[in-house]
Structures are given as structure tokens and as C-alpha cells.
């Protein structure tokens, strides 16, 4: 009994001493943008035009306006041209579909991005499916998701692809690891599962009907959380030495931005962890730049 108690105390002591290394999403995103800038310059040196991204914003949602501005600034930084279409909130379905058709047929447009969420009266699925797959730089088209599922990735969803870049930055081998994805959204959870499968992980995707979420998280070597509920994943659930990727971003009443993971405790147990902010967020925009360059290179 004494030996067992001593072993348990040593394990707890090891956990207390553990301090996760921070996965610096800002720096890694900058590295990606730098690489994209080199790729854009290479196109120009071959007398090809710069890639061009069309960004469609419907309505005047403040958060969406910020996201669009960040994307346009990133385009400018790496040398990608951007064209903005700022439409009124009362734009109807047919008007938006007609604009997408016009951009689809424009050979000078390499990527089309429709900023989500759209006003409630618009059918986002129909609009996203109207974008030609080879111009779907968000990676949401069923064709691109299907290619990912078939292990033949084309344009990949930005946030999950960005997460994979973050995981690669740790230098850790993830093939054969147990990965748990918390959240099953079309934008993050489901394609994230496909990305980790492609990388050779054994994956579990949890959702609102999952029973005993803690038990799933506790056995995971890699935890990716993207739900939008602050503190959903308790720090003590994290397996010692696990890699934790927090996709969630939530603003508290006191103005602080936090993720979905109890960061302070999780950082004492994990080997690597992303901060919020400054983790996954910058990677989404950087990966969009990467996808736009890829679309242009595929086109010409």
C-alpha cells in the first residue's frame, strides 16, 4: 500500500512540475504568410499575375467586418489582390447566387470567400455549394470535403488545416496517437476529424449527445476543442503530456477573451498547448492565404 501511495504521489508531483510549451500561433502564422509571399513573388517573376481573392460580406455585423478587414490586410501583406463586395443586409438569395456565378466565370478571380454567418433569410449551404470547388478557398464545398474524406485532399478547410500546421510545428509524431475532437461542427469538428484520420490518428469526435465527455478527453494524446463554451473542458481532464489545441474563442463579461479549455490547469498537465488569443485564430487567416495561392497555382 505504501508503494502504491508513493507512486501516486510521484505522479501528482510530476504533473505539478509539468509546464506546457506554448504553440505560438502568431509566429507560426507569420511564417506561413512569409512562405505565401515568396510563392506570390515567384509567380510574378514568371510573368504571371498575382492571385486574387474575392470577399463577399452581406450585412453589417461588426465581428464579420473585423474578420473581413483582417483577411484583406493579410492579402495586402503577402501580395494577393483582393476584391470586396459589401452587400446590404436585405440582399436576396438570387442576387447573391448571381454574384457568385459572375465570380465563378471570371478567370481573374482565383478564390471566392463568403463571410459567415449570413443573414437568417439566406441559405448558406446553397450559396457555398454554388462556388466552384477549385475557387472554394474556405474548403467548405462538399467536393473538397469529399476529397479530404477520400484521402485525396484538394482545397482544405482553413481552420483544421491550420491546426495541422500547429501540430506539425511541435515536432511531435502524431501518427498512431489517440485524438479526441470536442465539437462536431461542419467548419471545425468534422473536417478536423478527417484531417487527423489522414495523419494516422485514431480519432473520436464528441458532440452534444456524447456521454461522459471527461472520460474521452482523459485518454486523449491530442485534444482539439471547438465548441464556443468557455471552460467546457476542465484542465484536470487533460492527460499528462497531451497536446491541447483550443479553437474556441469567447468574450467574458469582463472583456477577457478565453477559449473552451480551462487553460491555467491544462497548461500544467499538457506538453504543448495553444493560447487564446494568439493560437488557432491567426492560423485560419494565414491558411486562407495559403489556399488562395494554391488555387491560383492550380489555375495557371
PDB file of C-alpha atoms in Angstrom:
ATOM      1  CA  UNK A   1       0.000   0.000   0.000  1.00  0.00           C
ATOM      2  CA  UNK A   2       2.849   2.388   0.838  1.00  0.00           C
ATOM      3  CA  UNK A   3       4.473   1.744  -2.542  1.00  0.00           C
ATOM      4  CA  UNK A   4       1.197   2.402  -4.337  1.00  0.00           C
ATOM      5  CA  UNK A   5       0.610   5.625  -2.392  1.00  0.00           C
ATOM      6  CA  UNK A   6       4.185   6.755  -3.072  1.00  0.00           C
ATOM      7  CA  UNK A   7       3.779   6.093  -6.798  1.00  0.00           C
ATOM      8  CA  UNK A   8       0.587   8.095  -6.814  1.00  0.00           C
ATOM      9  CA  UNK A   9       2.281  10.999  -5.036  1.00  0.00           C
ATOM     10  CA  UNK A  10       5.146  10.932  -7.517  1.00  0.00           C
ATOM     11  CA  UNK A  11       2.715  11.069 -10.409  1.00  0.00           C
ATOM     12  CA  UNK A  12       0.969  14.065  -8.897  1.00  0.00           C
ATOM     13  CA  UNK A  13       4.325  15.728  -8.284  1.00  0.00           C
ATOM     14  CA  UNK A  14       5.309  15.130 -11.900  1.00  0.00           C
ATOM     15  CA  UNK A  15       2.078  16.747 -13.001  1.00  0.00           C
ATOM     16  CA  UNK A  16       2.706  19.769 -10.783  1.00  0.00           C
ATOM     17  CA  UNK A  17       6.157  20.187 -12.314  1.00  0.00           C
ATOM     18  CA  UNK A  18       4.887  19.905 -15.864  1.00  0.00           C
ATOM     19  CA  UNK A  19       4.506  23.146 -17.762  1.00  0.00           C
ATOM     20  CA  UNK A  20       3.271  23.031 -21.328  1.00  0.00           C
ATOM     21  CA  UNK A  21       5.223  24.586 -24.141  1.00  0.00           C
ATOM     22  CA  UNK A  22       3.188  27.292 -25.846  1.00  0.00           C
ATOM     23  CA  UNK A  23       2.310  26.796 -29.508  1.00  0.00           C
ATOM     24  CA  UNK A  24       2.767  30.350 -30.788  1.00  0.00           C
ATOM     25  CA  UNK A  25       0.070  30.699 -33.421  1.00  0.00           C
ATOM     26  CA  UNK A  26       1.030  34.297 -34.195  1.00  0.00           C
ATOM     27  CA  UNK A  27       4.599  33.388 -35.078  1.00  0.00           C
ATOM     28  CA  UNK A  28       3.670  30.252 -36.983  1.00  0.00           C
ATOM     29  CA  UNK A  29       1.030  32.191 -38.930  1.00  0.00           C
ATOM     30  CA  UNK A  30       3.658  34.803 -39.779  1.00  0.00           C
ATOM     31  CA  UNK A  31       5.913  32.025 -41.068  1.00  0.00           C
ATOM     32  CA  UNK A  32       3.082  30.768 -43.279  1.00  0.00           C
ATOM     33  CA  UNK A  33       2.384  34.268 -44.615  1.00  0.00           C
ATOM     34  CA  UNK A  34       6.091  34.729 -45.341  1.00  0.00           C
ATOM     35  CA  UNK A  35       6.073  31.496 -47.346  1.00  0.00           C
ATOM     36  CA  UNK A  36       2.981  32.614 -49.246  1.00  0.00           C
ATOM     37  CA  UNK A  37       4.658  35.940 -50.049  1.00  0.00           C
ATOM     38  CA  UNK A  38       7.608  34.027 -51.511  1.00  0.00           C
ATOM     39  CA  UNK A  39       5.189  31.962 -53.607  1.00  0.00           C
ATOM     40  CA  UNK A  40       3.406  35.064 -54.880  1.00  0.00           C
ATOM     41  CA  UNK A  41       6.727  36.669 -55.831  1.00  0.00           C
ATOM     42  CA  UNK A  42       7.696  33.510 -57.699  1.00  0.00           C
ATOM     43  CA  UNK A  43       4.522  33.832 -59.777  1.00  0.00           C
ATOM     44  CA  UNK A  44       5.281  37.461 -60.564  1.00  0.00           C
ATOM     45  CA  UNK A  45       8.861  36.561 -61.511  1.00  0.00           C
ATOM     46  CA  UNK A  46       7.385  34.142 -64.083  1.00  0.00           C
ATOM     47  CA  UNK A  47       5.246  36.968 -65.507  1.00  0.00           C
ATOM     48  CA  UNK A  48       2.091  35.503 -64.010  1.00  0.00           C
ATOM     49  CA  UNK A  49      -0.470  37.707 -62.307  1.00  0.00           C
ATOM     50  CA  UNK A  50      -0.831  37.864 -58.540  1.00  0.00           C
ATOM     51  CA  UNK A  51      -3.508  35.604 -57.027  1.00  0.00           C
ATOM     52  CA  UNK A  52      -6.852  37.323 -56.481  1.00  0.00           C
ATOM     53  CA  UNK A  53      -9.382  36.704 -53.706  1.00  0.00           C
ATOM     54  CA  UNK A  54     -12.989  37.893 -53.883  1.00  0.00           C
ATOM     55  CA  UNK A  55     -14.535  38.517 -50.460  1.00  0.00           C
ATOM     56  CA  UNK A  56     -18.307  38.799 -50.090  1.00  0.00           C
ATOM     57  CA  UNK A  57     -19.786  40.390 -46.963  1.00  0.00           C
ATOM     58  CA  UNK A  58     -23.557  40.582 -46.544  1.00  0.00           C
ATOM     59  CA  UNK A  59     -24.831  42.973 -43.898  1.00  0.00           C
ATOM     60  CA  UNK A  60     -23.004  44.971 -41.277  1.00  0.00           C
ATOM     61  CA  UNK A  61     -22.212  42.510 -38.489  1.00  0.00           C
ATOM     62  CA  UNK A  62     -19.320  44.133 -36.557  1.00  0.00           C
ATOM     63  CA  UNK A  63     -17.454  40.862 -35.937  1.00  0.00           C
ATOM     64  CA  UNK A  64     -17.717  39.894 -39.608  1.00  0.00           C
ATOM     65  CA  UNK A  65     -16.417  43.306 -40.634  1.00  0.00           C
ATOM     66  CA  UNK A  66     -13.373  42.793 -38.422  1.00  0.00           C
ATOM     67  CA  UNK A  67     -12.732  39.331 -39.875  1.00  0.00           C
ATOM     68  CA  UNK A  68     -13.027  40.625 -43.425  1.00  0.00           C
ATOM     69  CA  UNK A  69     -10.676  43.515 -42.677  1.00  0.00           C
ATOM     70  CA  UNK A  70      -8.112  41.095 -41.243  1.00  0.00           C
ATOM     71  CA  UNK A  71      -8.319  38.942 -44.369  1.00  0.00           C
ATOM     72  CA  UNK A  72      -7.892  41.928 -46.668  1.00  0.00           C
ATOM     73  CA  UNK A  73      -4.887  43.125 -44.644  1.00  0.00           C
ATOM     74  CA  UNK A  74      -3.333  39.679 -44.873  1.00  0.00           C
ATOM     75  CA  UNK A  75      -3.829  39.700 -48.653  1.00  0.00           C
ATOM     76  CA  UNK A  76      -2.050  43.035 -48.897  1.00  0.00           C
ATOM     77  CA  UNK A  77       0.840  41.777 -46.763  1.00  0.00           C
ATOM     78  CA  UNK A  78       1.557  38.726 -48.920  1.00  0.00           C
ATOM     79  CA  UNK A  79       0.883  40.354 -52.301  1.00  0.00           C
ATOM     80  CA  UNK A  80      -2.502  38.773 -53.018  1.00  0.00           C
ATOM     81  CA  UNK A  81      -5.021  41.064 -54.659  1.00  0.00           C
ATOM     82  CA  UNK A  82      -8.431  41.280 -53.016  1.00  0.00           C
ATOM     83  CA  UNK A  83     -11.774  42.460 -54.327  1.00  0.00           C
ATOM     84  CA  UNK A  84     -14.543  43.277 -51.846  1.00  0.00           C
ATOM     85  CA  UNK A  85     -18.273  43.001 -52.335  1.00  0.00           C
ATOM     86  CA  UNK A  86     -20.044  44.637 -49.387  1.00  0.00           C
ATOM     87  CA  UNK A  87     -23.757  43.927 -49.817  1.00  0.00           C
ATOM     88  CA  UNK A  88     -26.701  45.243 -47.840  1.00  0.00           C
ATOM     89  CA  UNK A  89     -28.383  43.004 -45.279  1.00  0.00           C
ATOM     90  CA  UNK A  90     -31.519  42.768 -47.422  1.00  0.00           C
ATOM     91  CA  UNK A  91     -29.675  41.158 -50.352  1.00  0.00           C
ATOM     92  CA  UNK A  92     -31.780  38.219 -51.528  1.00  0.00           C
ATOM     93  CA  UNK A  93     -30.744  34.675 -52.373  1.00  0.00           C
ATOM     94  CA  UNK A  94     -30.858  35.104 -56.134  1.00  0.00           C
ATOM     95  CA  UNK A  95     -28.797  38.287 -56.064  1.00  0.00           C
ATOM     96  CA  UNK A  96     -26.090  36.549 -54.069  1.00  0.00           C
ATOM     97  CA  UNK A  97     -26.149  33.461 -56.304  1.00  0.00           C
ATOM     98  CA  UNK A  98     -25.840  35.687 -59.382  1.00  0.00           C
ATOM     99  CA  UNK A  99     -22.768  37.384 -57.898  1.00  0.00           C
ATOM    100  CA  UNK A 100     -21.185  34.004 -57.138  1.00  0.00           C
ATOM    101  CA  UNK A 101     -21.886  32.878 -60.724  1.00  0.00           C
ATOM    102  CA  UNK A 102     -20.204  36.024 -62.049  1.00  0.00           C
ATOM    103  CA  UNK A 103     -17.123  35.438 -59.922  1.00  0.00           C
ATOM    104  CA  UNK A 104     -17.066  31.755 -60.879  1.00  0.00           C
ATOM    105  CA  UNK A 105     -16.782  32.719 -64.540  1.00  0.00           C
ATOM    106  CA  UNK A 106     -14.158  35.424 -64.000  1.00  0.00           C
ATOM    107  CA  UNK A 107     -10.745  33.996 -64.894  1.00  0.00           C
ATOM    108  CA  UNK A 108      -9.015  36.734 -62.906  1.00  0.00           C
ATOM    109  CA  UNK A 109     -10.586  35.526 -59.646  1.00  0.00           C
ATOM    110  CA  UNK A 110      -8.826  32.558 -58.026  1.00  0.00           C
ATOM    111  CA  UNK A 111     -10.704  32.330 -54.748  1.00  0.00           C
ATOM    112  CA  UNK A 112     -14.189  33.196 -53.545  1.00  0.00           C
ATOM    113  CA  UNK A 113     -14.947  33.674 -49.863  1.00  0.00           C
ATOM    114  CA  UNK A 114     -18.425  34.280 -48.478  1.00  0.00           C
ATOM    115  CA  UNK A 115     -18.118  35.607 -44.933  1.00  0.00           C
ATOM    116  CA  UNK A 116     -20.253  33.637 -42.480  1.00  0.00           C
ATOM    117  CA  UNK A 117     -22.650  33.875 -40.799  1.00  0.00           C
ATOM    118  CA  UNK A 118     -25.076  35.171 -43.411  1.00  0.00           C
ATOM    119  CA  UNK A 119     -28.347  36.927 -42.524  1.00  0.00           C
ATOM    120  CA  UNK A 120     -31.001  34.446 -41.433  1.00  0.00           C
ATOM    121  CA  UNK A 121     -33.088  34.764 -44.618  1.00  0.00           C
ATOM    122  CA  UNK A 122     -30.247  33.434 -46.786  1.00  0.00           C
ATOM    123  CA  UNK A 123     -29.471  29.744 -47.391  1.00  0.00           C
ATOM    124  CA  UNK A 124     -25.745  29.493 -46.735  1.00  0.00           C
ATOM    125  CA  UNK A 125     -25.499  25.875 -47.891  1.00  0.00           C
ATOM    126  CA  UNK A 126     -26.866  26.638 -51.355  1.00  0.00           C
ATOM    127  CA  UNK A 127     -24.541  29.610 -51.723  1.00  0.00           C
ATOM    128  CA  UNK A 128     -21.422  27.749 -50.584  1.00  0.00           C
ATOM    129  CA  UNK A 129     -22.229  24.853 -52.901  1.00  0.00           C
ATOM    130  CA  UNK A 130     -22.601  27.295 -55.801  1.00  0.00           C
ATOM    131  CA  UNK A 131     -18.910  28.271 -55.549  1.00  0.00           C
ATOM    132  CA  UNK A 132     -16.793  26.269 -57.977  1.00  0.00           C
ATOM    133  CA  UNK A 133     -14.754  23.767 -55.918  1.00  0.00           C
ATOM    134  CA  UNK A 134     -11.472  24.980 -57.411  1.00  0.00           C
ATOM    135  CA  UNK A 135     -12.257  28.514 -56.143  1.00  0.00           C
ATOM    136  CA  UNK A 136     -13.573  27.372 -52.747  1.00  0.00           C
ATOM    137  CA  UNK A 137     -10.635  28.661 -50.696  1.00  0.00           C
ATOM    138  CA  UNK A 138     -12.583  28.198 -47.442  1.00  0.00           C
ATOM    139  CA  UNK A 139     -12.709  24.458 -48.221  1.00  0.00           C
ATOM    140  CA  UNK A 140     -16.421  24.128 -47.369  1.00  0.00           C
ATOM    141  CA  UNK A 141     -17.715  22.762 -50.681  1.00  0.00           C
ATOM    142  CA  UNK A 142     -18.924  19.131 -50.498  1.00  0.00           C
ATOM    143  CA  UNK A 143     -16.477  18.248 -53.276  1.00  0.00           C
ATOM    144  CA  UNK A 144     -13.497  19.448 -51.248  1.00  0.00           C
ATOM    145  CA  UNK A 145     -14.733  17.820 -48.045  1.00  0.00           C
ATOM    146  CA  UNK A 146     -15.338  14.613 -50.003  1.00  0.00           C
ATOM    147  CA  UNK A 147     -11.816  14.679 -51.385  1.00  0.00           C
ATOM    148  CA  UNK A 148     -10.496  15.037 -47.849  1.00  0.00           C
ATOM    149  CA  UNK A 149     -12.615  12.071 -46.741  1.00  0.00           C
ATOM    150  CA  UNK A 150     -11.212  10.004 -49.621  1.00  0.00           C
ATOM    151  CA  UNK A 151      -7.640  10.846 -48.585  1.00  0.00           C
ATOM    152  CA  UNK A 152      -7.201  12.922 -51.746  1.00  0.00           C
ATOM    153  CA  UNK A 153      -7.203  16.461 -50.308  1.00  0.00           C
ATOM    154  CA  UNK A 154      -7.682  19.413 -52.629  1.00  0.00           C
ATOM    155  CA  UNK A 155      -8.514  22.781 -51.029  1.00  0.00           C
ATOM    156  CA  UNK A 156      -8.806  22.012 -47.319  1.00  0.00           C
ATOM    157  CA  UNK A 157     -10.911  23.828 -44.686  1.00  0.00           C
ATOM    158  CA  UNK A 158      -8.792  26.646 -43.271  1.00  0.00           C
ATOM    159  CA  UNK A 159      -9.091  26.167 -39.520  1.00  0.00           C
ATOM    160  CA  UNK A 160      -8.496  22.373 -39.447  1.00  0.00           C
ATOM    161  CA  UNK A 161      -5.644  22.719 -41.925  1.00  0.00           C
ATOM    162  CA  UNK A 162      -4.185  25.470 -39.747  1.00  0.00           C
ATOM    163  CA  UNK A 163      -4.447  23.199 -36.709  1.00  0.00           C
ATOM    164  CA  UNK A 164      -2.444  20.555 -38.554  1.00  0.00           C
ATOM    165  CA  UNK A 165       0.259  23.157 -39.216  1.00  0.00           C
ATOM    166  CA  UNK A 166       0.314  23.953 -35.494  1.00  0.00           C
ATOM    167  CA  UNK A 167       0.643  20.257 -34.632  1.00  0.00           C
ATOM    168  CA  UNK A 168       3.485  19.867 -37.138  1.00  0.00           C
ATOM    169  CA  UNK A 169       5.284  22.807 -35.510  1.00  0.00           C
ATOM    170  CA  UNK A 170       5.676  20.842 -32.269  1.00  0.00           C
ATOM    171  CA  UNK A 171       7.863  18.272 -33.987  1.00  0.00           C
ATOM    172  CA  UNK A 172       5.905  15.509 -32.263  1.00  0.00           C
ATOM    173  CA  UNK A 173       4.899  12.341 -34.084  1.00  0.00           C
ATOM    174  CA  UNK A 174       1.112  12.176 -34.135  1.00  0.00           C
ATOM    175  CA  UNK A 175       0.661   9.034 -36.239  1.00  0.00           C
ATOM    176  CA  UNK A 176      -0.941   6.332 -34.104  1.00  0.00           C
ATOM    177  CA  UNK A 177      -1.952   8.757 -31.358  1.00  0.00           C
ATOM    178  CA  UNK A 178      -5.419   8.879 -29.830  1.00  0.00           C
ATOM    179  CA  UNK A 179      -7.060  12.156 -30.853  1.00  0.00           C
ATOM    180  CA  UNK A 180     -10.317  13.462 -29.399  1.00  0.00           C
ATOM    181  CA  UNK A 181     -12.171  16.260 -31.164  1.00  0.00           C
ATOM    182  CA  UNK A 182     -14.669  18.073 -28.949  1.00  0.00           C
ATOM    183  CA  UNK A 183     -17.388  19.517 -31.179  1.00  0.00           C
ATOM    184  CA  UNK A 184     -18.773  18.250 -34.473  1.00  0.00           C
ATOM    185  CA  UNK A 185     -19.415  21.426 -36.483  1.00  0.00           C
ATOM    186  CA  UNK A 186     -19.120  21.446 -40.269  1.00  0.00           C
ATOM    187  CA  UNK A 187     -16.495  24.185 -40.081  1.00  0.00           C
ATOM    188  CA  UNK A 188     -14.168  22.697 -37.445  1.00  0.00           C
ATOM    189  CA  UNK A 189     -15.076  19.390 -35.812  1.00  0.00           C
ATOM    190  CA  UNK A 190     -15.977  17.174 -38.752  1.00  0.00           C
ATOM    191  CA  UNK A 191     -13.164  18.236 -41.123  1.00  0.00           C
ATOM    192  CA  UNK A 192     -10.757  18.203 -38.158  1.00  0.00           C
ATOM    193  CA  UNK A 193     -11.608  14.538 -37.682  1.00  0.00           C
ATOM    194  CA  UNK A 194     -10.836  13.883 -41.351  1.00  0.00           C
ATOM    195  CA  UNK A 195      -7.504  15.730 -41.117  1.00  0.00           C
ATOM    196  CA  UNK A 196      -6.410  13.722 -38.085  1.00  0.00           C
ATOM    197  CA  UNK A 197      -7.511  10.477 -39.716  1.00  0.00           C
ATOM    198  CA  UNK A 198      -5.432  11.417 -42.745  1.00  0.00           C
ATOM    199  CA  UNK A 199      -2.469  11.964 -40.416  1.00  0.00           C
ATOM    200  CA  UNK A 200      -2.846   8.442 -38.993  1.00  0.00           C
ATOM    201  CA  UNK A 201      -4.513   9.208 -35.679  1.00  0.00           C
ATOM    202  CA  UNK A 202      -7.194   7.099 -34.025  1.00  0.00           C
ATOM    203  CA  UNK A 203      -9.976   9.636 -33.760  1.00  0.00           C
ATOM    204  CA  UNK A 204     -13.050  10.158 -31.604  1.00  0.00           C
ATOM    205  CA  UNK A 205     -15.439  13.022 -32.329  1.00  0.00           C
ATOM    206  CA  UNK A 206     -17.595  14.076 -29.404  1.00  0.00           C
ATOM    207  CA  UNK A 207     -20.791  16.115 -29.657  1.00  0.00           C
ATOM    208  CA  UNK A 208     -23.847  17.203 -27.686  1.00  0.00           C
ATOM    209  CA  UNK A 209     -25.104  13.622 -27.369  1.00  0.00           C
ATOM    210  CA  UNK A 210     -21.782  12.254 -26.099  1.00  0.00           C
ATOM    211  CA  UNK A 211     -21.968  10.674 -22.673  1.00  0.00           C
ATOM    212  CA  UNK A 212     -19.104  11.192 -20.200  1.00  0.00           C
ATOM    213  CA  UNK A 213     -17.062  13.735 -22.157  1.00  0.00           C
ATOM    214  CA  UNK A 214     -14.434  13.709 -19.419  1.00  0.00           C
ATOM    215  CA  UNK A 215     -13.656  10.024 -19.968  1.00  0.00           C
ATOM    216  CA  UNK A 216     -12.995  10.616 -23.667  1.00  0.00           C
ATOM    217  CA  UNK A 217     -10.757  13.626 -23.062  1.00  0.00           C
ATOM    218  CA  UNK A 218      -8.813  11.893 -20.272  1.00  0.00           C
ATOM    219  CA  UNK A 219      -7.468   9.203 -22.593  1.00  0.00           C
ATOM    220  CA  UNK A 220      -6.542  11.528 -25.477  1.00  0.00           C
ATOM    221  CA  UNK A 221      -2.975  12.169 -26.601  1.00  0.00           C
ATOM    222  CA  UNK A 222      -4.294  15.061 -28.706  1.00  0.00           C
ATOM    223  CA  UNK A 223      -7.320  17.172 -27.762  1.00  0.00           C
ATOM    224  CA  UNK A 224      -8.861  19.629 -30.229  1.00  0.00           C
ATOM    225  CA  UNK A 225     -11.738  21.679 -28.816  1.00  0.00           C
ATOM    226  CA  UNK A 226     -14.008  23.917 -30.879  1.00  0.00           C
ATOM    227  CA  UNK A 227     -17.437  24.456 -29.357  1.00  0.00           C
ATOM    228  CA  UNK A 228     -17.672  28.056 -28.156  1.00  0.00           C
ATOM    229  CA  UNK A 229     -18.303  27.385 -24.461  1.00  0.00           C
ATOM    230  CA  UNK A 230     -15.740  28.827 -22.043  1.00  0.00           C
ATOM    231  CA  UNK A 231     -14.304  26.276 -19.630  1.00  0.00           C
ATOM    232  CA  UNK A 232     -16.122  23.346 -21.249  1.00  0.00           C
ATOM    233  CA  UNK A 233     -13.038  21.146 -20.993  1.00  0.00           C
ATOM    234  CA  UNK A 234     -11.685  21.071 -17.451  1.00  0.00           C
ATOM    235  CA  UNK A 235      -7.945  21.295 -17.011  1.00  0.00           C
ATOM    236  CA  UNK A 236      -7.832  18.224 -14.788  1.00  0.00           C
ATOM    237  CA  UNK A 237      -9.279  16.139 -17.633  1.00  0.00           C
ATOM    238  CA  UNK A 238      -6.123  16.603 -19.702  1.00  0.00           C
ATOM    239  CA  UNK A 239      -3.911  13.537 -19.837  1.00  0.00           C
ATOM    240  CA  UNK A 240      -0.358  14.364 -18.660  1.00  0.00           C
ATOM    241  CA  UNK A 241       1.768  15.044 -21.726  1.00  0.00           C
ATOM    242  CA  UNK A 242      -1.157  15.564 -24.112  1.00  0.00           C
ATOM    243  CA  UNK A 243      -1.204  18.202 -26.850  1.00  0.00           C
ATOM    244  CA  UNK A 244      -4.110  20.635 -26.450  1.00  0.00           C
ATOM    245  CA  UNK A 245      -5.460  22.749 -29.319  1.00  0.00           C
ATOM    246  CA  UNK A 246      -8.150  25.227 -28.268  1.00  0.00           C
ATOM    247  CA  UNK A 247     -10.122  26.533 -31.258  1.00  0.00           C
ATOM    248  CA  UNK A 248     -12.788  28.221 -29.129  1.00  0.00           C
ATOM    249  CA  UNK A 249     -12.834  31.955 -28.568  1.00  0.00           C
ATOM    250  CA  UNK A 250     -15.256  33.525 -26.119  1.00  0.00           C
ATOM    251  CA  UNK A 251     -15.548  37.014 -24.692  1.00  0.00           C
ATOM    252  CA  UNK A 252     -16.394  37.107 -20.981  1.00  0.00           C
ATOM    253  CA  UNK A 253     -18.413  39.814 -19.286  1.00  0.00           C
ATOM    254  CA  UNK A 254     -15.220  41.444 -18.030  1.00  0.00           C
ATOM    255  CA  UNK A 255     -13.988  41.722 -21.623  1.00  0.00           C
ATOM    256  CA  UNK A 256     -11.396  38.945 -21.480  1.00  0.00           C
ATOM    257  CA  UNK A 257     -11.036  36.536 -24.391  1.00  0.00           C
ATOM    258  CA  UNK A 258     -10.815  32.882 -23.362  1.00  0.00           C
ATOM    259  CA  UNK A 259     -11.021  29.514 -25.058  1.00  0.00           C
ATOM    260  CA  UNK A 260     -13.087  26.410 -24.402  1.00  0.00           C
ATOM    261  CA  UNK A 261     -10.375  24.817 -22.233  1.00  0.00           C
ATOM    262  CA  UNK A 262      -9.562  25.689 -18.613  1.00  0.00           C
ATOM    263  CA  UNK A 263      -6.163  26.988 -19.683  1.00  0.00           C
ATOM    264  CA  UNK A 264      -4.334  27.510 -16.385  1.00  0.00           C
ATOM    265  CA  UNK A 265      -4.806  23.952 -15.137  1.00  0.00           C
ATOM    266  CA  UNK A 266      -4.498  22.348 -18.585  1.00  0.00           C
ATOM    267  CA  UNK A 267      -1.150  24.083 -19.142  1.00  0.00           C
ATOM    268  CA  UNK A 268       0.205  22.370 -16.013  1.00  0.00           C
ATOM    269  CA  UNK A 269      -0.585  18.936 -17.442  1.00  0.00           C
ATOM    270  CA  UNK A 270      -0.175  19.233 -21.230  1.00  0.00           C
ATOM    271  CA  UNK A 271       3.131  19.050 -23.100  1.00  0.00           C
ATOM    272  CA  UNK A 272       2.001  21.595 -25.709  1.00  0.00           C
ATOM    273  CA  UNK A 273      -0.951  23.985 -25.684  1.00  0.00           C
ATOM    274  CA  UNK A 274      -2.336  26.852 -27.768  1.00  0.00           C
ATOM    275  CA  UNK A 275      -3.176  30.121 -26.031  1.00  0.00           C
ATOM    276  CA  UNK A 276      -6.374  32.106 -26.583  1.00  0.00           C
ATOM    277  CA  UNK A 277      -5.999  34.549 -28.182  1.00  0.00           C
ATOM    278  CA  UNK A 278      -2.876  34.040 -30.260  1.00  0.00           C
ATOM    279  CA  UNK A 279      -3.207  30.346 -31.015  1.00  0.00           C
ATOM    280  CA  UNK A 280      -5.525  28.991 -33.700  1.00  0.00           C
ATOM    281  CA  UNK A 281      -7.097  32.305 -34.739  1.00  0.00           C
ATOM    282  CA  UNK A 282      -4.130  33.737 -36.678  1.00  0.00           C
ATOM    283  CA  UNK A 283      -3.659  30.396 -38.441  1.00  0.00           C
ATOM    284  CA  UNK A 284      -7.112  30.472 -40.025  1.00  0.00           C
ATOM    285  CA  UNK A 285      -6.349  33.666 -41.945  1.00  0.00           C
ATOM    286  CA  UNK A 286      -2.807  32.537 -42.831  1.00  0.00           C
ATOM    287  CA  UNK A 287      -4.169  29.257 -44.186  1.00  0.00           C
ATOM    288  CA  UNK A 288      -6.698  31.185 -46.276  1.00  0.00           C
ATOM    289  CA  UNK A 289      -3.740  32.945 -47.920  1.00  0.00           C
ATOM    290  CA  UNK A 290      -2.105  29.552 -48.471  1.00  0.00           C
ATOM    291  CA  UNK A 291      -5.269  28.187 -50.093  1.00  0.00           C
ATOM    292  CA  UNK A 292      -5.646  31.237 -52.342  1.00  0.00           C
ATOM    293  CA  UNK A 293      -2.094  30.835 -53.629  1.00  0.00           C
ATOM    294  CA  UNK A 294      -2.720  27.112 -54.174  1.00  0.00           C
ATOM    295  CA  UNK A 295      -5.913  27.868 -56.112  1.00  0.00           C
ATOM    296  CA  UNK A 296      -4.057  30.350 -58.314  1.00  0.00           C
ATOM    297  CA  UNK A 297      -1.235  27.896 -58.972  1.00  0.00           C
ATOM    298  CA  UNK A 298      -3.738  25.192 -59.872  1.00  0.00           C
ATOM    299  CA  UNK A 299      -5.459  27.614 -62.224  1.00  0.00           C
ATOM    300  CA  UNK A 300      -2.420  28.893 -64.053  1.00  0.00           C
TER     301      UNK A 300
END
